[in-house]
Structure formats: structure tokens, C-alpha cells
Amino acid sequence: MARITKLSEAIAGAVQDGDTIALEGFTHLIPHAACHEIIRQGRKNLTLIRMTPDLVYDQMIGMGCAAKLVFSWGGNPGVGSLHRFRDAIENGWPHRLEIEEHSHAAMANAYEAGAAGLPCAIFRGYIGGDLPKVNAKIKRVTCPFTGEELAAIPAHRPDVAIIHAQRADRAGNVMIEGVLGVQKEAVLASKRSVVTVEEIVDELPERSLNAVVLPHWTVGNVVAVPGGAFPSYAQGYYPRSNSFYKQWDEIAKDRDSFHAWMKTNVLDKGPEAFAQYARKHKAAAE
Amino acid sequence: MADYKPTEMMTIAAARSLKNDDICFVGIGQPSAACNLARLTHAPGITLIYESGTLATKPTVLPLSIGDGELCDTALTTVSVPEMFRYWLQGGRIKVGFLGGAQIDKFANLNTTVVGPYDKPKVRLPGGGGAPEIAISCSEIFIIMAQGKRSFVDKLDFVTSIGHVSGGDSRAKLGVKTKGPTKLITDLAIWAPDPETREMTVVSIHPGVTREQIQENTGWPVKFAATVDETPVPTAQELEVLRELHARTNRAHAAA
């Protein structure tokens, strides 16, 4: 049952050291404010699941929150490398990072299987390449009806899913619009969840009969964090800050400049800073 | 002759390979530029699909990421990512898939995972993303890559997605029914698989490029087709539309 709360309380209650967590959002609605709160609370030893680790996991890896990463594409989209992710894998900095690597199709199927309460995902994939040689969780099963060999991987069942959405109502029903990614599946697959939203409204706005809504009884914590996806975007609220994604390349390239940025912008700040980032960026883009 | 860069020739040659009724799975970067150039020139009816779930999208500027708001705003509809991979890609509804990579071999297998050993990589690359299943599920694959000895290699450090595997009927023997890479478009030439061996073979050389240059930028002995064409130079219209697209994109990305 959804509880409307503050971000610090939601994260403190939902995320423990050693948990398996999934911050989702496929380019759109990436929960940056919630990521920063996890870093501020100093969570350690986390297993991080996410299709595209993006800046959020680059930051958590660089700050030493992660023991393991389960992912399918670890780059800065359209820009290049995620330097903290690379430094962890190539040089073990700040410590060794275990990886479990998949394809996008596998990750999407694994979330869907988790949401559906199935133990594994089955799909046509992983044929001929080397990923099955380095990931022992990739197996093959034979279709009992046709004899076709298919790929199977375990369902994702995170302890906690963390997503950002446009709106929730006061009961905690959450509405998502635009690029949907795997957020609905991630929440339904997880034991607990934290949903940050741009705004909490008396009533969800007029919508299509098939709008994507997570009913309040499927959601754990709901927190209003305006701008909480910045520098990712919230369709209808503010655009993606492509220029910040480019700047991140320089910030994260060097360990010291990364730490300096994290101290100023994460450790010494709170979630209320995000409203201003998004407002300024929206004004600049118009 | 118009003045143009080799990368512009590459994008334009890739755009020309697309037809008005094609349904394309588009990646960020060169593929996105080529697909949108085709849409803005000879193929206005082309269907562009990005893995963020945006179906039949018509962006005014090129997206920096695979899920920019621009793609969703201009799409016919946007579906979830599981639906995109299950119904649309795995379901066999996509005709042309575009891929690129850090390394390619002569059978057009691709590596986007690591340079060096997997457990102790010299360079950790982003990884496969959608590529492993795009490579087997689209009816055919076009690859766009600039040539060089470090990228056109004799042996891949890691096979992220398959092309023609080890040649001949090796791809079909794995149970894969789609065609695989039918075109490799580079900054120097256009390559296509040999009908028998499935080795990628040069079929068209871009204007002003020599066979020696192609060999110097390839890490295996290059095969040339019996008849090798010269790629027609970019037209003034192709160059103008491509440059306007990039200028619009740069302005938009600098502002936001």
C-alpha cells in the first residue's frame, strides 16, 4: 500500500546494505534524485540492476556503493564511456566490481518474467555470441512443442525498484507517460519500491483509457521530487539535458574531479535542489 | 565534384541503401543519421523504430540518446521496452537492423564488449545492448563503420553479435533463419557477403579511394568482387540535407 513520504525516509526504509536494487528508466525518467539520496545515506554492497547503467550507476559505482552490476549496455548515450564504470572494471577502483552481463532483450524479458511471477524468462536470443561463455546464468531450454532451442535466464526479482514518474494522486496511484522503459515491470517484480514523482495531484489528469498506471496497492513509497529525473527528462515537464550528459564525460574522467563534483552536488545538497536544476534547464531550452 | 568528407560519403551511401517501404531498427550515431537522411530525401515513407519503444518516429533533430523526448513526440506510438524486444524485434516485424561496433571481422561478426580479455580488459566497451538479438531477428543487417586496422581485425577479442559466424552455412547451422549482414558501408567502400563463402567482399569503392587504401585499413587480406563499382559521388541535395540535419542537431544539443 502506497505511503506518501519524504525521500530520505523512503530510501532509509526501503534500501539496506547488501540489497539488490533496480533504478530504472530507459533514458527517460531516470531517478537521479533517489540515486543521490542512496549515495548520501552511504549504502554499501549493493547489487545494482539496470539495462543502461547511465550516470546514476556511474555515480554509485564511483562512490563505492556497488558490489555487483547486472546490466546490458554501459555507456554514456551518444557521448562515449562511463568512466567510473570503466575504472571499476579495468582497475578495480574504488574496489572490485562483479559484473553479470546480458543483452537488452534478456534484461527486458527478465523484468517481465519477474513481474509475471515466473522463475525465468524464455526468449529467442544469445545465439552464437560469446556472452553465454562469460555469464553462467545464460542457459538453453528446448521448447516441448516444437523442439526449438531457446535462451533462458533467471527472472529479475529485486529487493527494491526505484523509478521516477510524472504524477501520483494522493492515494499513491502512479501515472507514467512517454518512453516507458521497463519501469512498470521493475516495480511489479520487486519486493519494495520507491517512486519519485514530479507532482502529487488531487486527481490524475484526463487520460487515455489505456494509460499506464501503477495502482497504489502495487507501490511502496511515493515521494514528490520535482525535477527528480534531471539531467534525464520528464516528458511534459522538462527536456533531457544533453549538454549535461556531455559535461559528465569531463567530470567523471578523473577521480578527483568526480569526487569534487559529488561532494558539491550530492553530499552537500538535498533533493530540493532538483526543482531548480530542471526549472533553469527548461528555461534555457525554450 | 562536390567537396565532402569520407564520413559524409559513408552516411550518404548508407542512406541510399534504404527504401521507402523499409522498416528499420535504428541505432544512435551514424545509423540514425543515415536513416533520417533517407527519410528526408528519397524515402519519406520509411518506418524508423528506436529500441526505446518509439515506433515510426520522425525526429526533426537527431537524438543524442536512444530515448530522447523528440523520438516519442514524433512517433506514431510508443510501446514499453519488453514489448519492443518481444513483439516487434523477436516477432520478426523489422526488416533492416543497423549495427556498428568497435571491431569487425571478415564474416561481419561484431565486438562492442571488450578490447583484451573479458576478465581483465584493456578497454571495457559499453557492451551489447540490443545488438545480440538485433543481429539474429531483423531480416537483414546493414553495418556502418569507419575502416582502420584496429577496428577491422583478423580475430575479434569478443563476439558480441554474430554476422556470418565462420562463413559458408555456419550461420544457418545455428538455427538462425535471417540473412545477417547484407551490406557493410565504410568511409572507403561498400562491402557485401560473397554468395558462397559469406566473406565480406568489396563491391563498390568510393570516389578517389584506391584498393591499396582499403587494404591498408583492413586487418585481413581483402577480397574484391569480380566487378567492382564506383560509388556515385554525393549529390548537392544529399550533402545539403545531411549538413542541415547535423547543424540543426548541434544547435539543439548545445541549447539543451
Coordinates of C-alpha atoms in Angstrom, one line a residue:
Chain A
M1 CA 0.0 0.0 0.0
A2 CA 1.5 3.3 -1.0
R3 CA 2.9 5.6 1.6
I4 CA 3.4 9.3 0.7
T5 CA 6.6 10.3 2.4
K6 CA 9.9 12.2 2.3
L7 CA 12.8 10.9 0.1
S8 CA 15.2 10.4 3.0
E9 CA 12.7 8.3 4.9
A10 CA 11.6 6.3 1.8
I11 CA 15.2 5.4 1.0
A12 CA 16.2 4.7 4.6
G13 CA 13.2 2.4 5.0
A14 CA 13.5 0.6 1.6
V15 CA 17.2 0.2 0.8
Q16 CA 19.5 -1.7 3.1
D17 CA 23.2 -2.5 2.7
G18 CA 23.6 -5.7 0.6
D19 CA 20.2 -5.3 -1.2
T20 CA 19.6 -6.0 -4.8
I21 CA 18.1 -2.8 -6.3
A22 CA 16.9 -1.7 -9.7
L23 CA 16.8 2.0 -10.6
E24 CA 15.0 2.0 -13.9
G25 CA 14.1 4.5 -16.6
F26 CA 15.2 4.0 -20.2
T27 CA 16.9 7.3 -21.0
H28 CA 13.6 9.0 -19.8
L29 CA 12.6 9.4 -16.1
I30 CA 15.8 8.2 -14.7
P31 CA 15.6 8.6 -10.8
H32 CA 18.6 10.8 -10.3
A33 CA 17.4 12.4 -7.0
A34 CA 16.8 9.0 -5.5
C35 CA 20.3 7.8 -6.6
H36 CA 21.8 10.8 -4.8
E37 CA 19.9 10.0 -1.7
I38 CA 21.2 6.4 -1.6
I39 CA 24.8 7.8 -2.0
R40 CA 24.2 10.4 0.8
Q41 CA 23.0 7.6 3.1
G42 CA 26.2 5.7 2.4
R43 CA 24.6 2.4 1.3
K44 CA 27.2 -0.3 0.5
N45 CA 27.5 -3.7 -1.1
L46 CA 24.5 -3.2 -3.3
T47 CA 23.8 -5.3 -6.3
L48 CA 22.7 -2.8 -9.0
I49 CA 20.4 -4.0 -11.8
R50 CA 19.7 -1.7 -14.7
M51 CA 19.6 -2.1 -18.5
T52 CA 21.7 1.0 -19.1
P53 CA 23.8 1.9 -16.0
D54 CA 23.9 5.5 -17.2
L55 CA 25.1 8.4 -15.0
V56 CA 23.2 7.1 -11.9
Y57 CA 25.2 3.9 -11.6
D58 CA 28.4 5.6 -12.7
Q59 CA 28.0 7.8 -9.6
M60 CA 27.0 4.9 -7.3
I61 CA 29.9 2.8 -8.5
G62 CA 32.4 5.6 -8.2
M63 CA 31.2 6.4 -4.6
G64 CA 31.7 2.7 -3.6
C65 CA 28.0 1.7 -3.2
A66 CA 28.1 -1.3 -5.5
A67 CA 29.4 -4.8 -5.1
K68 CA 27.9 -6.1 -8.3
L69 CA 26.4 -4.8 -11.5
V70 CA 23.8 -6.6 -13.7
F71 CA 23.4 -4.7 -17.0
S72 CA 23.2 -4.8 -20.8
W73 CA 24.7 -1.5 -22.1
G74 CA 27.2 0.6 -20.0
G75 CA 27.9 3.8 -21.9
N76 CA 27.0 7.5 -21.8
P77 CA 24.4 7.5 -24.6
G78 CA 25.7 9.4 -27.7
V79 CA 28.7 10.6 -25.8
G80 CA 31.0 7.7 -25.0
S81 CA 32.3 5.9 -22.0
L82 CA 31.0 5.8 -18.4
H83 CA 34.4 6.5 -16.8
R84 CA 33.6 5.4 -13.2
F85 CA 32.2 2.1 -14.6
R86 CA 35.3 1.6 -16.7
D87 CA 37.7 2.5 -13.9
A88 CA 36.0 -0.1 -11.6
I89 CA 36.2 -2.9 -14.2
E90 CA 39.6 -2.1 -15.7
N91 CA 41.4 -1.0 -12.4
G92 CA 39.2 -2.2 -9.5
W93 CA 38.7 1.4 -8.3
P94 CA 37.4 2.2 -5.8
H95 CA 37.1 -1.5 -5.4
R96 CA 36.5 -4.6 -7.5
L97 CA 33.1 -4.8 -9.2
E98 CA 31.5 -8.1 -10.1
I99 CA 29.5 -8.0 -13.3
E100 CA 26.7 -10.1 -14.8
E101 CA 26.3 -9.0 -18.3
H102 CA 23.2 -9.5 -20.6
S103 CA 21.6 -8.2 -23.7
H104 CA 18.8 -5.7 -23.7
A105 CA 16.3 -8.3 -24.8
A106 CA 17.4 -10.6 -21.9
M107 CA 17.1 -7.8 -19.3
A108 CA 13.6 -6.7 -20.6
N109 CA 12.4 -10.3 -20.6
A110 CA 13.8 -10.9 -17.1
Y111 CA 11.9 -8.0 -15.7
E112 CA 8.8 -9.1 -17.4
A113 CA 9.2 -12.6 -16.0
G114 CA 9.7 -11.1 -12.5
A115 CA 6.5 -9.0 -12.9
A116 CA 4.6 -12.1 -14.1
G117 CA 5.8 -14.2 -11.1
L118 CA 7.7 -16.6 -13.2
P119 CA 11.1 -18.1 -12.2
C120 CA 12.7 -17.5 -15.5
A121 CA 12.5 -15.7 -18.9
I122 CA 12.5 -17.6 -22.1
F123 CA 13.2 -15.9 -25.5
R124 CA 15.0 -16.4 -28.8
G125 CA 18.4 -15.0 -28.3
Y126 CA 22.1 -15.3 -27.3
I127 CA 22.8 -17.4 -30.4
G128 CA 26.4 -17.8 -31.5
G129 CA 27.9 -15.0 -29.5
D130 CA 30.3 -15.1 -26.5
L131 CA 28.1 -13.7 -23.7
P132 CA 26.9 -17.2 -22.7
K133 CA 30.6 -18.2 -22.2
V134 CA 31.1 -15.4 -19.6
N135 CA 27.7 -15.4 -17.9
A136 CA 26.8 -18.8 -16.3
K137 CA 23.2 -17.7 -15.8
I138 CA 22.5 -17.9 -19.6
K139 CA 21.1 -21.4 -20.3
R140 CA 19.3 -23.1 -23.1
V141 CA 15.9 -24.8 -22.9
T142 CA 14.1 -26.8 -25.6
C143 CA 10.5 -25.9 -26.5
P144 CA 8.4 -29.1 -25.6
F145 CA 6.1 -28.4 -28.6
T146 CA 8.4 -27.5 -31.4
G147 CA 11.9 -28.6 -30.3
E148 CA 13.3 -25.2 -30.9
E149 CA 16.2 -24.3 -28.6
L150 CA 15.6 -21.0 -26.7
A151 CA 17.6 -18.9 -24.3
A152 CA 16.6 -18.9 -20.6
I153 CA 17.8 -16.6 -17.8
P154 CA 16.5 -16.2 -14.2
A155 CA 13.7 -13.6 -13.7
H156 CA 14.7 -10.3 -12.0
R157 CA 13.3 -10.2 -8.5
P158 CA 15.0 -7.1 -6.9
D159 CA 14.5 -6.3 -3.3
V160 CA 13.7 -2.7 -4.3
A161 CA 12.7 -1.0 -7.5
I162 CA 13.2 2.8 -7.7
I163 CA 11.6 4.8 -10.5
H164 CA 10.6 8.3 -11.3
A165 CA 7.2 9.2 -12.9
Q166 CA 5.3 12.3 -13.8
R167 CA 2.5 12.1 -11.3
A168 CA 0.8 10.3 -8.5
D169 CA -2.5 11.1 -6.8
R170 CA -2.9 11.4 -3.0
A171 CA -3.8 7.7 -2.7
G172 CA -0.4 6.9 -4.4
N173 CA -1.7 5.7 -7.8
V174 CA 1.2 6.5 -10.2
M175 CA 0.8 7.5 -13.8
I176 CA 3.7 7.2 -16.4
E177 CA 3.7 8.7 -19.9
G178 CA 6.2 8.8 -22.8
V179 CA 9.1 6.4 -23.2
L180 CA 8.0 3.7 -20.7
G181 CA 11.2 1.5 -20.5
V182 CA 10.8 -1.3 -18.0
Q183 CA 9.6 0.7 -15.0
K184 CA 6.2 -0.9 -14.6
E185 CA 7.8 -4.4 -14.8
A186 CA 10.6 -3.4 -12.4
V187 CA 8.1 -2.2 -9.7
L188 CA 5.9 -5.3 -10.1
A189 CA 8.9 -7.6 -10.0
S190 CA 10.3 -6.1 -6.7
K191 CA 9.5 -6.7 -3.1
R192 CA 9.6 -3.0 -2.2
S193 CA 9.5 0.2 -4.2
V194 CA 10.2 3.9 -4.1
V195 CA 8.5 6.1 -6.8
T196 CA 9.6 9.8 -7.0
V197 CA 7.2 12.0 -9.0
E198 CA 7.2 15.5 -10.5
E199 CA 4.0 16.2 -8.5
I200 CA 1.3 14.7 -6.3
V201 CA -2.1 15.8 -7.5
D202 CA -5.7 15.6 -6.1
E203 CA -6.8 13.7 -9.2
L204 CA -4.8 12.2 -12.1
P205 CA -5.4 14.2 -15.2
E206 CA -7.7 13.2 -18.0
R207 CA -6.0 10.4 -19.7
S208 CA -6.3 7.7 -22.4
L209 CA -8.4 4.7 -21.4
N210 CA -5.2 2.6 -21.6
A211 CA -2.9 5.0 -19.7
V212 CA 0.0 3.3 -17.8
V213 CA -1.0 3.5 -14.2
L214 CA 0.6 1.6 -11.2
P215 CA -2.3 1.2 -8.7
H216 CA -1.5 2.4 -5.2
W217 CA -1.6 -1.1 -3.8
T218 CA 1.4 -2.2 -6.0
V219 CA 3.6 0.7 -4.9
G220 CA 5.6 1.1 -1.7
N221 CA 6.7 4.7 -1.2
V222 CA 5.7 7.8 -3.2
V223 CA 7.7 11.0 -2.9
A224 CA 7.2 14.3 -4.7
V225 CA 10.6 15.4 -6.0
P226 CA 10.1 18.0 -8.7
G227 CA 12.9 17.8 -11.2
G228 CA 14.0 14.4 -9.7
A229 CA 15.0 13.0 -13.1
F230 CA 17.3 15.8 -14.1
P231 CA 19.6 15.6 -16.2
S232 CA 17.4 12.9 -17.7
Y233 CA 13.9 14.2 -18.6
A234 CA 10.2 14.1 -17.7
Q235 CA 8.0 14.2 -20.8
G236 CA 5.7 17.2 -20.4
Y237 CA 7.8 18.8 -17.7
Y238 CA 11.4 19.4 -18.9
P239 CA 13.7 18.1 -21.7
R240 CA 16.8 16.0 -21.3
S241 CA 19.9 17.9 -20.6
N242 CA 22.0 16.6 -23.4
S243 CA 24.6 19.2 -22.6
F244 CA 25.0 17.9 -19.0
Y245 CA 25.4 14.4 -20.4
K246 CA 28.3 15.8 -22.4
Q247 CA 29.8 17.6 -19.4
W248 CA 29.6 14.4 -17.4
D249 CA 32.3 12.9 -19.7
E250 CA 34.8 15.5 -18.4
I251 CA 33.7 15.5 -14.7
A252 CA 33.9 11.7 -14.4
K253 CA 37.1 11.2 -16.4
D254 CA 39.2 12.0 -13.4
R255 CA 38.8 10.5 -9.9
D256 CA 39.4 13.9 -8.2
S257 CA 37.1 16.0 -10.3
F258 CA 34.5 13.3 -9.9
H259 CA 34.8 13.4 -6.1
A260 CA 34.7 17.2 -6.0
W261 CA 31.6 17.2 -8.1
M262 CA 29.9 14.6 -5.9
K263 CA 30.7 16.5 -2.8
T264 CA 29.3 19.8 -4.0
N265 CA 26.3 18.4 -5.9
V266 CA 25.3 15.3 -3.9
L267 CA 26.8 15.1 -0.4
D268 CA 26.3 18.7 0.4
K269 CA 22.9 19.0 -1.3
G270 CA 19.4 17.6 -0.8
P271 CA 16.6 16.5 -3.2
E272 CA 15.1 20.0 -3.2
A273 CA 17.9 21.2 -5.4
F274 CA 16.5 19.2 -8.4
A275 CA 13.5 21.5 -8.9
Q276 CA 15.8 24.4 -9.6
Y277 CA 18.0 22.3 -12.0
A278 CA 15.0 21.4 -14.0
R279 CA 13.5 24.8 -14.0
K280 CA 16.7 26.5 -15.1
H281 CA 17.3 23.9 -17.8
K282 CA 13.7 24.2 -19.1
A283 CA 14.1 28.0 -19.3
A284 CA 17.4 27.7 -21.2
A285 CA 16.0 25.2 -23.7
E286 CA 13.0 27.4 -24.6
Chain B
M1 CA 32.9 17.4 -57.9
A2 CA 31.4 18.4 -54.6
D3 CA 33.7 18.8 -51.7
Y4 CA 32.7 16.3 -48.9
K5 CA 34.2 14.3 -46.1
P6 CA 34.7 10.5 -46.1
T7 CA 32.2 10.2 -43.2
E8 CA 29.6 12.1 -45.2
M9 CA 30.1 9.7 -48.1
M10 CA 29.6 6.8 -45.6
T11 CA 26.4 8.2 -44.2
I12 CA 25.1 9.0 -47.7
A13 CA 25.9 5.6 -49.1
A14 CA 24.1 4.0 -46.1
A15 CA 21.1 6.2 -46.6
R16 CA 20.9 5.2 -50.3
S17 CA 20.7 1.6 -49.4
L18 CA 17.3 2.2 -47.7
K19 CA 14.0 2.0 -49.4
N20 CA 10.7 3.9 -48.9
D21 CA 8.9 0.8 -47.6
D22 CA 11.7 -0.4 -45.3
I23 CA 11.1 -0.9 -41.6
C24 CA 14.3 -0.1 -39.7
F25 CA 15.6 -0.7 -36.2
V26 CA 17.8 2.4 -35.8
G27 CA 20.9 2.8 -33.5
I28 CA 22.3 6.1 -32.3
G29 CA 25.0 7.9 -34.2
Q30 CA 25.8 7.0 -37.8
P31 CA 22.8 4.7 -38.3
S32 CA 20.4 7.4 -37.0
A33 CA 22.0 10.0 -39.3
A34 CA 21.7 7.6 -42.3
C35 CA 18.1 6.6 -41.7
N36 CA 16.9 10.2 -41.2
L37 CA 18.8 11.3 -44.2
A38 CA 17.0 8.6 -46.2
R39 CA 13.7 9.8 -44.7
L40 CA 14.4 13.4 -45.6
T41 CA 15.4 12.6 -49.2
H42 CA 14.3 9.6 -51.3
A43 CA 12.4 7.6 -48.6
P44 CA 9.8 9.8 -46.9
G45 CA 7.7 6.8 -46.1
I46 CA 10.4 4.8 -44.3
T47 CA 9.5 3.5 -40.8
L48 CA 12.1 4.2 -38.2
I49 CA 12.0 2.3 -34.9
Y50 CA 14.3 3.0 -31.9
E51 CA 14.7 0.5 -29.1
S52 CA 13.3 2.9 -26.5
G53 CA 9.9 1.8 -27.9
T54 CA 9.2 4.6 -30.3
L55 CA 7.5 3.2 -33.5
A56 CA 7.5 5.2 -36.8
T57 CA 9.3 8.2 -35.4
K58 CA 10.1 11.4 -37.4
P59 CA 12.6 13.4 -35.4
T60 CA 13.4 16.9 -36.7
V61 CA 16.9 16.8 -35.0
L62 CA 18.9 13.6 -34.4
P63 CA 18.6 12.2 -30.9
L64 CA 21.7 12.2 -28.7
S65 CA 20.3 9.2 -26.7
I66 CA 18.1 6.3 -27.9
G67 CA 15.2 7.6 -25.9
D68 CA 15.2 11.4 -26.4
G69 CA 11.8 13.1 -26.0
E70 CA 12.0 14.1 -29.6
L71 CA 11.6 10.5 -30.7
C72 CA 8.5 10.0 -28.5
D73 CA 6.9 13.3 -29.5
T74 CA 7.1 12.5 -33.2
A75 CA 6.3 8.7 -33.0
L76 CA 3.1 7.0 -34.2
T77 CA 3.1 5.2 -30.9
T78 CA 5.4 4.4 -28.0
V79 CA 5.5 0.9 -26.5
S80 CA 7.3 -0.5 -23.5
V81 CA 10.8 -1.9 -23.9
P82 CA 9.7 -5.5 -23.2
E83 CA 7.1 -5.2 -25.9
M84 CA 9.6 -3.7 -28.3
F85 CA 12.0 -6.6 -27.9
R86 CA 9.4 -9.3 -27.8
Y87 CA 6.6 -8.4 -30.2
W88 CA 8.4 -6.2 -32.6
L89 CA 12.0 -7.4 -32.8
Q90 CA 11.7 -11.1 -31.8
G91 CA 8.4 -11.2 -33.6
G92 CA 10.2 -10.7 -36.9
R93 CA 8.5 -7.4 -37.8
I94 CA 11.6 -5.5 -38.6
K95 CA 13.3 -5.6 -42.0
V96 CA 16.6 -3.8 -41.6
G97 CA 18.7 -3.6 -38.5
F98 CA 21.6 -1.2 -38.3
L99 CA 24.7 -2.2 -36.3
G100 CA 28.2 -0.9 -35.7
G101 CA 31.0 -1.8 -33.4
A102 CA 34.5 -1.3 -32.1
Q103 CA 35.7 -4.4 -34.0
I104 CA 34.5 -6.4 -37.0
D105 CA 36.0 -9.5 -38.7
K106 CA 35.8 -10.7 -42.3
F107 CA 32.5 -12.5 -41.7
A108 CA 30.9 -9.3 -40.2
N109 CA 30.8 -10.6 -36.6
L110 CA 31.0 -7.7 -34.2
N111 CA 32.6 -6.8 -30.9
T112 CA 31.2 -4.0 -28.7
T113 CA 32.1 -5.6 -25.4
V114 CA 35.9 -5.5 -24.6
V115 CA 39.3 -4.9 -26.1
G116 CA 41.6 -7.5 -24.5
P117 CA 40.5 -10.4 -22.3
Y118 CA 36.9 -10.3 -20.8
D119 CA 38.1 -10.8 -17.2
K120 CA 41.0 -8.2 -17.5
P121 CA 40.0 -5.9 -20.3
K122 CA 42.4 -3.3 -21.7
V123 CA 39.3 -1.3 -22.7
R124 CA 35.9 -2.0 -21.3
L125 CA 33.4 -1.0 -24.0
P126 CA 29.7 -0.4 -23.4
G127 CA 28.6 -3.9 -24.3
G128 CA 25.9 -5.5 -26.5
G129 CA 22.8 -3.5 -25.7
G130 CA 20.2 -4.7 -28.3
A131 CA 22.8 -6.0 -30.7
P132 CA 22.9 -9.7 -30.0
E133 CA 19.2 -10.1 -30.8
I134 CA 19.0 -7.4 -33.5
A135 CA 21.7 -9.4 -35.3
I136 CA 19.5 -12.6 -35.4
S137 CA 16.0 -11.2 -35.6
C138 CA 16.0 -8.5 -38.3
S139 CA 15.5 -9.8 -41.8
E140 CA 18.8 -8.3 -42.8
I141 CA 21.6 -6.2 -41.2
F142 CA 23.4 -3.2 -42.5
I143 CA 26.7 -2.3 -40.8
I144 CA 28.2 1.2 -40.8
M145 CA 31.8 1.5 -39.6
A146 CA 34.8 3.7 -40.4
Q147 CA 37.7 1.5 -41.5
G148 CA 41.0 1.1 -39.7
K149 CA 43.5 -1.7 -38.7
R150 CA 42.3 -1.5 -35.0
S151 CA 38.7 -2.0 -35.9
F152 CA 38.8 -4.3 -39.0
V153 CA 40.6 -7.2 -37.3
D154 CA 41.5 -10.7 -38.2
K155 CA 40.2 -12.0 -34.9
L156 CA 37.7 -10.4 -32.6
D157 CA 38.5 -10.1 -28.8
F158 CA 34.9 -11.0 -28.1
V159 CA 31.9 -11.9 -30.3
T160 CA 29.1 -9.7 -29.1
S161 CA 26.8 -10.3 -32.0
I162 CA 27.1 -12.7 -34.9
G163 CA 27.3 -11.9 -38.6
H164 CA 28.1 -14.9 -40.9
V165 CA 29.9 -16.7 -38.0
S166 CA 32.7 -18.7 -39.7
G167 CA 31.3 -18.4 -43.2
G168 CA 29.5 -20.8 -45.5
D169 CA 26.4 -22.2 -43.9
S170 CA 27.6 -21.8 -40.3
R171 CA 25.0 -19.1 -39.5
A172 CA 22.1 -21.2 -40.8
K173 CA 23.5 -24.2 -38.9
L174 CA 23.0 -22.4 -35.6
G175 CA 19.3 -22.3 -36.5
V176 CA 19.2 -18.6 -37.5
K177 CA 16.9 -18.1 -40.4
T178 CA 17.5 -14.4 -41.1
K179 CA 20.0 -13.2 -43.7
G180 CA 22.5 -11.4 -41.4
P181 CA 24.8 -8.7 -42.7
T182 CA 24.0 -8.0 -46.4
K183 CA 25.9 -4.7 -46.5
L184 CA 28.9 -3.2 -44.8
I185 CA 29.2 0.5 -45.5
T186 CA 32.5 2.2 -44.6
D187 CA 34.2 5.5 -45.2
L188 CA 36.1 3.9 -48.1
A189 CA 33.8 1.3 -49.7
I190 CA 30.7 -0.8 -49.7
W191 CA 31.1 -4.5 -48.9
A192 CA 28.7 -7.4 -49.4
P193 CA 29.0 -11.1 -48.5
D194 CA 30.3 -13.5 -51.1
P195 CA 27.4 -15.8 -52.1
E196 CA 29.4 -19.0 -51.3
T197 CA 31.9 -18.2 -48.6
R198 CA 29.9 -15.4 -46.9
E199 CA 33.1 -13.5 -46.5
M200 CA 32.6 -9.7 -46.8
T201 CA 33.8 -8.6 -50.2
V202 CA 34.3 -5.1 -51.6
V203 CA 31.6 -4.4 -54.3
S204 CA 31.9 -0.6 -54.6
I205 CA 34.7 1.8 -54.0
H206 CA 34.0 5.4 -53.0
P207 CA 35.3 8.1 -55.5
G208 CA 39.0 8.8 -55.1
V209 CA 39.7 5.8 -52.9
T210 CA 42.3 3.1 -54.0
R211 CA 42.3 -0.7 -53.4
E212 CA 45.6 -0.2 -51.6
Q213 CA 44.0 2.2 -49.2
I214 CA 41.2 -0.3 -48.4
Q215 CA 43.8 -3.0 -47.8
E216 CA 45.9 -0.7 -45.6
N217 CA 42.9 -0.1 -43.4
T218 CA 41.8 -3.8 -43.1
G219 CA 43.4 -6.4 -40.8
W220 CA 42.9 -9.3 -43.2
P221 CA 43.6 -9.9 -47.0
V222 CA 40.8 -8.0 -48.7
K223 CA 38.7 -9.8 -51.4
F224 CA 37.3 -7.7 -54.2
A225 CA 34.2 -8.8 -56.2
A226 CA 34.7 -9.7 -59.9
T227 CA 33.1 -6.4 -60.9
V228 CA 33.7 -3.5 -58.5
D229 CA 31.6 -0.4 -59.0
E230 CA 32.5 3.2 -58.2
T231 CA 30.1 4.7 -55.6
P232 CA 28.4 7.7 -57.1
V233 CA 29.5 11.0 -55.5
P234 CA 27.2 12.6 -53.1
T235 CA 24.7 14.9 -54.8
A236 CA 24.4 18.6 -53.8
Q237 CA 21.0 17.8 -52.4
E238 CA 22.2 14.9 -50.3
L239 CA 25.0 17.0 -48.8
E240 CA 22.8 19.9 -48.1
V241 CA 20.1 17.9 -46.3
L242 CA 22.7 16.0 -44.3
R243 CA 24.6 19.1 -43.3
E244 CA 21.4 20.9 -42.3
L245 CA 20.3 17.9 -40.2
H246 CA 23.7 18.0 -38.4
A247 CA 23.6 21.8 -37.9
R248 CA 20.0 21.6 -36.5
T249 CA 21.1 18.8 -34.2
N250 CA 24.2 20.6 -32.9
R251 CA 22.2 23.7 -32.2
A252 CA 19.5 21.8 -30.3
H253 CA 22.1 19.8 -28.3
A254 CA 24.1 22.9 -27.4
A255 CA 21.0 24.7 -26.2
A256 CA 19.7 21.9 -24.1

